[in-house]
């Protein structure tokens, strides 16, 4: 199958003087990712985030709204940590000093592991340190250490001890310790509500068949899924045409229902000259913090804004660009609401198997998807064979990398930190399947042959 010939446009910072868009970047420097986020988040205040009480069974991955404290001591009394007899250490010392190692029946108590130790005793004598006599007495061979094998009241958790702070994402361990210390519910922050508006005359709804020049909207499900992954709620509106009034109406309709608004499409620098009306609609209704960022693919047209004090994220429509903009800018605004990290990708070191194209560099970032192969020296990385809106880019890729800084570090043999898209075991399984599939394609045999 013949591949497409892709000639990417020059970055705004290089081509400004020849650009026909006449955009504000002719006088405003293009910010880095960090600078763009600072400009956007500094203007957004989520000071009065609502809270709710949920049962512990429904609290996994929610974010605590306030510190939580233990309701009682654990253990609630002194307990035996091993089998033995409970004794009073001071009484045993007196016995040893007098040369009499025999304890009368009321001077000890048999205590199996986990049992409560009577208040008059403070130590456990192990089986090898004593013996029980037929007459009901006990003989000590060795003095136990004070508090030997005794778990003191409140030694594990003291009543009133702080279990967690506010702004902690609740893990299974959090839920277990909460229930262990007497809690059945916990106060958490309300999930932020994300409204997603897909824009484009060329879009068709899921399940429809696109005509030439049309495509199925897939960006919205990616944005929604990422929002859910970050602990938010998300709803997708109906498709909106490339019309300024329609876009403004959709924003007015969705804004009261959400805390964060995402508009997909209509953010091109050509604006009305190329049928892109989202930026103008947002500019008319609110405040633009940033339009364009040093990140590709897609950063040239990124929109960071606010309307009625609520954050608005505008991302380009091409899916391969939309996923990068979503990964970089949706989690930070959700984290800004929740007050804790919610989207973390594992990083590993990989050796480049090829020279990477000289994109990015300096403060700019180019984020290609990568194939990973495990070798005897660790991971080997190469750019996916087919970039753009392809299976290679969306499914077969195992990682991505921020190509930035000195281009010399992105030559074959160089070592870089890559961000995994899956866990390492999943990557290994996917690589094995791909190798088998590649071998099957070369031999022309059926993958089910012989099964």
CSV table of N, CA and C in Angstrom, one decimal, residues 101-185:
chain,number,residue,atom,x,y,z
A,101,UNK,N,11.9,-19.6,91.6
A,101,UNK,CA,11.5,-19.4,90.2
A,101,UNK,C,10.1,-19.9,89.9
A,102,UNK,N,9.3,-20.2,91.0
A,102,UNK,CA,8.0,-20.8,90.8
A,102,UNK,C,6.9,-19.7,90.9
A,103,UNK,N,6.0,-19.6,90.0
A,103,UNK,CA,4.9,-18.7,90.0
A,103,UNK,C,3.6,-19.4,90.4
A,104,UNK,N,2.9,-18.8,91.3
A,104,UNK,CA,1.7,-19.3,91.7
A,104,UNK,C,0.6,-19.1,90.6
A,105,UNK,N,-0.5,-19.9,90.7
A,105,UNK,CA,-1.5,-19.8,89.6
A,105,UNK,C,-2.0,-18.3,89.3
A,106,UNK,N,-2.1,-17.5,90.4
A,106,UNK,CA,-2.6,-16.2,90.2
A,106,UNK,C,-1.5,-15.2,89.7
A,107,UNK,N,-0.3,-15.7,89.5
A,107,UNK,CA,0.8,-14.8,89.1
A,107,UNK,C,1.1,-14.9,87.6
A,108,UNK,N,0.3,-15.6,86.9
A,108,UNK,CA,0.5,-15.7,85.5
A,108,UNK,C,-0.9,-16.1,84.8
A,109,UNK,N,-0.9,-16.0,83.5
A,109,UNK,CA,-2.1,-16.4,82.8
A,109,UNK,C,-1.7,-16.9,81.4
A,110,UNK,N,-2.2,-18.1,81.0
A,110,UNK,CA,-1.9,-18.6,79.7
A,110,UNK,C,-2.6,-17.7,78.6
A,111,UNK,N,-1.8,-17.2,77.7
A,111,UNK,CA,-2.2,-16.3,76.6
A,111,UNK,C,-1.8,-16.8,75.3
A,112,UNK,N,-2.7,-17.3,74.4
A,112,UNK,CA,-2.4,-17.6,73.1
A,112,UNK,C,-2.2,-16.3,72.2
A,113,UNK,N,-1.5,-16.5,71.1
A,113,UNK,CA,-1.2,-15.3,70.3
A,113,UNK,C,-2.5,-14.6,69.9
A,114,UNK,N,-2.5,-13.3,70.0
A,114,UNK,CA,-3.7,-12.4,69.7
A,114,UNK,C,-4.6,-12.2,70.8
A,115,UNK,N,-4.5,-12.9,71.9
A,115,UNK,CA,-5.4,-12.7,73.0
A,115,UNK,C,-5.1,-11.5,73.8
A,116,UNK,N,-6.1,-10.9,74.5
A,116,UNK,CA,-5.9,-9.8,75.4
A,116,UNK,C,-5.2,-10.1,76.7
A,117,UNK,N,-4.2,-9.4,77.0
A,117,UNK,CA,-3.4,-9.6,78.2
A,117,UNK,C,-4.0,-8.9,79.4
A,118,UNK,N,-4.4,-9.6,80.5
A,118,UNK,CA,-4.9,-8.9,81.7
A,118,UNK,C,-4.1,-7.7,82.1
A,119,UNK,N,-4.7,-6.7,82.7
A,119,UNK,CA,-4.0,-5.5,83.0
A,119,UNK,C,-2.9,-5.6,84.0
A,120,UNK,N,-3.0,-6.7,84.9
A,120,UNK,CA,-1.9,-6.8,85.9
A,120,UNK,C,-0.6,-7.4,85.3
A,121,UNK,N,-0.6,-7.8,84.1
A,121,UNK,CA,0.6,-8.4,83.4
A,121,UNK,C,1.1,-7.5,82.3
A,122,UNK,N,2.4,-7.6,82.1
A,122,UNK,CA,3.0,-6.7,81.1
A,122,UNK,C,4.0,-7.4,80.2
A,123,UNK,N,4.2,-8.7,80.3
A,123,UNK,CA,5.2,-9.4,79.5
A,123,UNK,C,4.7,-10.8,79.2
A,124,UNK,N,5.2,-11.4,78.1
A,124,UNK,CA,4.9,-12.8,77.7
A,124,UNK,C,6.2,-13.6,77.8
A,125,UNK,N,6.1,-14.6,78.7
A,125,UNK,CA,7.2,-15.6,78.7
A,125,UNK,C,7.0,-16.7,77.7
A,126,UNK,N,7.9,-16.9,76.8
A,126,UNK,CA,7.8,-17.9,75.8
A,126,UNK,C,7.8,-19.3,76.3
A,127,UNK,N,7.4,-20.3,75.5
A,127,UNK,CA,7.4,-21.7,76.0
A,127,UNK,C,8.8,-22.2,76.4
A,128,UNK,N,9.9,-21.7,75.7
A,128,UNK,CA,11.2,-22.2,76.1
A,128,UNK,C,11.7,-21.5,77.3
A,129,UNK,N,11.0,-20.5,77.8
A,129,UNK,CA,11.5,-19.8,79.0
A,129,UNK,C,10.7,-20.2,80.3
A,130,UNK,N,9.8,-21.1,80.2
A,130,UNK,CA,9.0,-21.6,81.3
A,130,UNK,C,8.4,-23.0,81.1
A,131,UNK,N,7.9,-23.5,82.1
A,131,UNK,CA,7.1,-24.8,82.0
A,131,UNK,C,5.9,-24.7,82.9
A,132,UNK,N,4.8,-25.3,82.5
A,132,UNK,CA,3.6,-25.4,83.4
A,132,UNK,C,3.7,-26.7,84.2
A,133,UNK,N,3.4,-26.6,85.4
A,133,UNK,CA,3.5,-27.8,86.3
A,133,UNK,C,2.1,-28.4,86.6
A,134,UNK,N,2.1,-29.6,87.0
A,134,UNK,CA,0.9,-30.4,87.2
A,134,UNK,C,0.0,-29.7,88.3
A,135,UNK,N,0.7,-29.1,89.3
A,135,UNK,CA,-0.1,-28.5,90.4
A,135,UNK,C,-0.6,-27.1,90.1
A,136,UNK,N,-0.5,-26.7,88.8
A,136,UNK,CA,-1.1,-25.4,88.4
A,136,UNK,C,-0.1,-24.2,88.5
A,137,UNK,N,1.1,-24.5,89.0
A,137,UNK,CA,2.1,-23.5,89.0
A,137,UNK,C,2.9,-23.4,87.8
A,138,UNK,N,3.8,-22.5,87.6
A,138,UNK,CA,4.7,-22.4,86.5
A,138,UNK,C,6.1,-22.1,87.0
A,139,UNK,N,7.0,-22.7,86.3
A,139,UNK,CA,8.4,-22.5,86.6
A,139,UNK,C,9.1,-21.6,85.5
A,140,UNK,N,9.8,-20.6,85.9
A,140,UNK,CA,10.5,-19.7,85.0
A,140,UNK,C,11.9,-20.2,84.9
A,141,UNK,N,12.4,-20.4,83.7
A,141,UNK,CA,13.8,-20.7,83.5
A,141,UNK,C,14.6,-19.4,83.2
A,142,UNK,N,14.0,-18.4,82.6
A,142,UNK,CA,14.6,-17.2,82.2
A,142,UNK,C,13.7,-16.0,82.3
A,143,UNK,N,14.2,-14.9,82.7
A,143,UNK,CA,13.4,-13.7,82.8
A,143,UNK,C,13.0,-13.1,81.5
A,144,UNK,N,11.7,-12.9,81.2
A,144,UNK,CA,11.4,-12.2,80.0
A,144,UNK,C,11.8,-10.7,80.0
A,145,UNK,N,12.0,-10.2,78.8
A,145,UNK,CA,12.3,-8.7,78.7
A,145,UNK,C,10.9,-8.0,79.0
A,146,UNK,N,11.0,-6.8,79.6
A,146,UNK,CA,9.8,-6.0,79.8
A,146,UNK,C,9.1,-5.8,78.5
A,147,UNK,N,7.8,-6.1,78.5
A,147,UNK,CA,6.9,-5.9,77.3
A,147,UNK,C,7.3,-6.9,76.2
A,148,UNK,N,8.0,-8.0,76.5
A,148,UNK,CA,8.3,-9.0,75.5
A,148,UNK,C,7.1,-9.6,74.9
A,149,UNK,N,7.0,-9.6,73.6
A,149,UNK,CA,5.9,-10.2,72.8
A,149,UNK,C,4.6,-9.6,73.2
A,150,UNK,N,4.6,-8.3,73.6
A,150,UNK,CA,3.3,-7.6,73.9
A,150,UNK,C,3.1,-6.5,72.9
A,151,UNK,N,2.0,-6.5,72.2
A,151,UNK,CA,1.6,-5.4,71.4
A,151,UNK,C,0.8,-4.4,72.3
A,152,UNK,N,1.4,-3.3,72.6
A,152,UNK,CA,0.7,-2.4,73.5
A,152,UNK,C,-0.5,-1.7,72.9
A,153,UNK,N,-1.4,-1.4,73.7
A,153,UNK,CA,-2.6,-0.7,73.3
A,153,UNK,C,-2.3,0.6,72.5
A,154,UNK,N,-2.9,0.7,71.3
A,154,UNK,CA,-2.6,1.8,70.4
A,154,UNK,C,-1.2,1.8,69.7
A,155,UNK,N,-0.5,0.7,69.8
A,155,UNK,CA,0.8,0.6,69.2
A,155,UNK,C,0.8,0.7,67.7
A,156,UNK,N,-0.2,0.0,67.1
A,156,UNK,CA,-0.4,0.1,65.6
A,156,UNK,C,-0.9,1.4,65.2
A,157,UNK,N,-2.1,1.8,65.8
A,157,UNK,CA,-2.7,3.1,65.4
A,157,UNK,C,-3.3,3.6,66.7
A,158,UNK,N,-3.0,4.8,67.0
A,158,UNK,CA,-3.5,5.5,68.2
A,158,UNK,C,-4.8,6.1,67.9
A,159,UNK,N,-5.8,6.1,68.8
A,159,UNK,CA,-7.0,6.8,68.6
A,159,UNK,C,-6.7,8.3,68.4
A,160,UNK,N,-7.3,8.9,67.3
A,160,UNK,CA,-7.0,10.3,67.0
A,160,UNK,C,-5.9,10.5,66.1
A,161,UNK,N,-5.1,9.4,65.8
A,161,UNK,CA,-4.0,9.5,64.9
A,161,UNK,C,-4.4,9.9,63.5
A,162,UNK,N,-3.7,10.8,62.8
A,162,UNK,CA,-4.1,11.2,61.5
A,162,UNK,C,-3.8,10.1,60.5
A,163,UNK,N,-4.8,9.7,59.8
A,163,UNK,CA,-4.6,8.6,58.8
A,163,UNK,C,-4.2,9.1,57.4
A,164,UNK,N,-4.7,10.2,57.0
A,164,UNK,CA,-4.4,10.8,55.7
A,164,UNK,C,-4.7,12.3,55.7
A,165,UNK,N,-4.1,13.0,54.8
A,165,UNK,CA,-4.3,14.4,54.6
A,165,UNK,C,-5.4,14.6,53.6
A,166,UNK,N,-5.8,15.8,53.4
A,166,UNK,CA,-6.7,16.2,52.3
A,166,UNK,C,-5.9,16.1,51.0
A,167,UNK,N,-6.6,16.0,49.9
A,167,UNK,CA,-6.0,15.9,48.6
A,167,UNK,C,-5.2,14.7,48.4
A,168,UNK,N,-5.6,13.6,48.9
A,168,UNK,CA,-4.9,12.3,48.7
A,168,UNK,C,-5.9,11.4,47.8
A,169,UNK,N,-5.3,10.8,46.8
A,169,UNK,CA,-6.1,9.9,45.9
A,169,UNK,C,-6.2,8.6,46.6
A,170,UNK,N,-7.4,8.1,46.8
A,170,UNK,CA,-7.6,6.9,47.7
A,170,UNK,C,-7.4,5.6,47.0
A,171,UNK,N,-6.4,4.9,47.5
A,171,UNK,CA,-6.0,3.6,47.0
A,171,UNK,C,-6.7,2.5,47.8
A,172,UNK,N,-6.6,1.2,47.4
A,172,UNK,CA,-7.1,0.1,48.2
A,172,UNK,C,-6.5,0.1,49.6
A,173,UNK,N,-5.3,0.5,49.8
A,173,UNK,CA,-4.7,0.6,51.1
A,173,UNK,C,-5.4,1.7,52.0
A,174,UNK,N,-5.7,2.8,51.4
A,174,UNK,CA,-6.4,3.9,52.1
A,174,UNK,C,-7.7,3.3,52.6
A,175,UNK,N,-8.5,2.7,51.7
A,175,UNK,CA,-9.8,2.2,52.1
A,175,UNK,C,-9.7,1.2,53.2
A,176,UNK,N,-8.7,0.3,53.2
A,176,UNK,CA,-8.5,-0.7,54.2
A,176,UNK,C,-8.2,-0.1,55.5
A,177,UNK,N,-7.3,0.9,55.6
A,177,UNK,CA,-7.0,1.5,56.9
A,177,UNK,C,-8.1,2.3,57.5
A,178,UNK,N,-8.9,2.9,56.6
A,178,UNK,CA,-10.1,3.6,57.0
A,178,UNK,C,-11.1,2.7,57.7
A,179,UNK,N,-11.4,1.6,57.0
A,179,UNK,CA,-12.4,0.7,57.6
A,179,UNK,C,-11.8,0.0,58.8
A,180,UNK,N,-10.5,-0.2,58.9
A,180,UNK,CA,-9.9,-0.8,60.0
A,180,UNK,C,-10.0,0.0,61.3
A,181,UNK,N,-10.1,1.3,61.1
A,181,UNK,CA,-10.1,2.3,62.2
A,181,UNK,C,-11.5,2.8,62.5
A,182,UNK,N,-12.5,2.2,62.0
A,182,UNK,CA,-13.9,2.5,62.4
A,182,UNK,C,-14.7,3.3,61.4
A,183,UNK,N,-14.1,3.6,60.2
A,183,UNK,CA,-14.9,4.4,59.3
A,183,UNK,C,-15.6,3.6,58.3
A,184,UNK,N,-16.8,4.0,57.9
A,184,UNK,CA,-17.6,3.3,56.9
A,184,UNK,C,-17.8,4.2,55.6
A,185,UNK,N,-17.5,5.5,55.8
A,185,UNK,CA,-17.6,6.5,54.7
A,185,UNK,C,-16.5,7.5,54.8
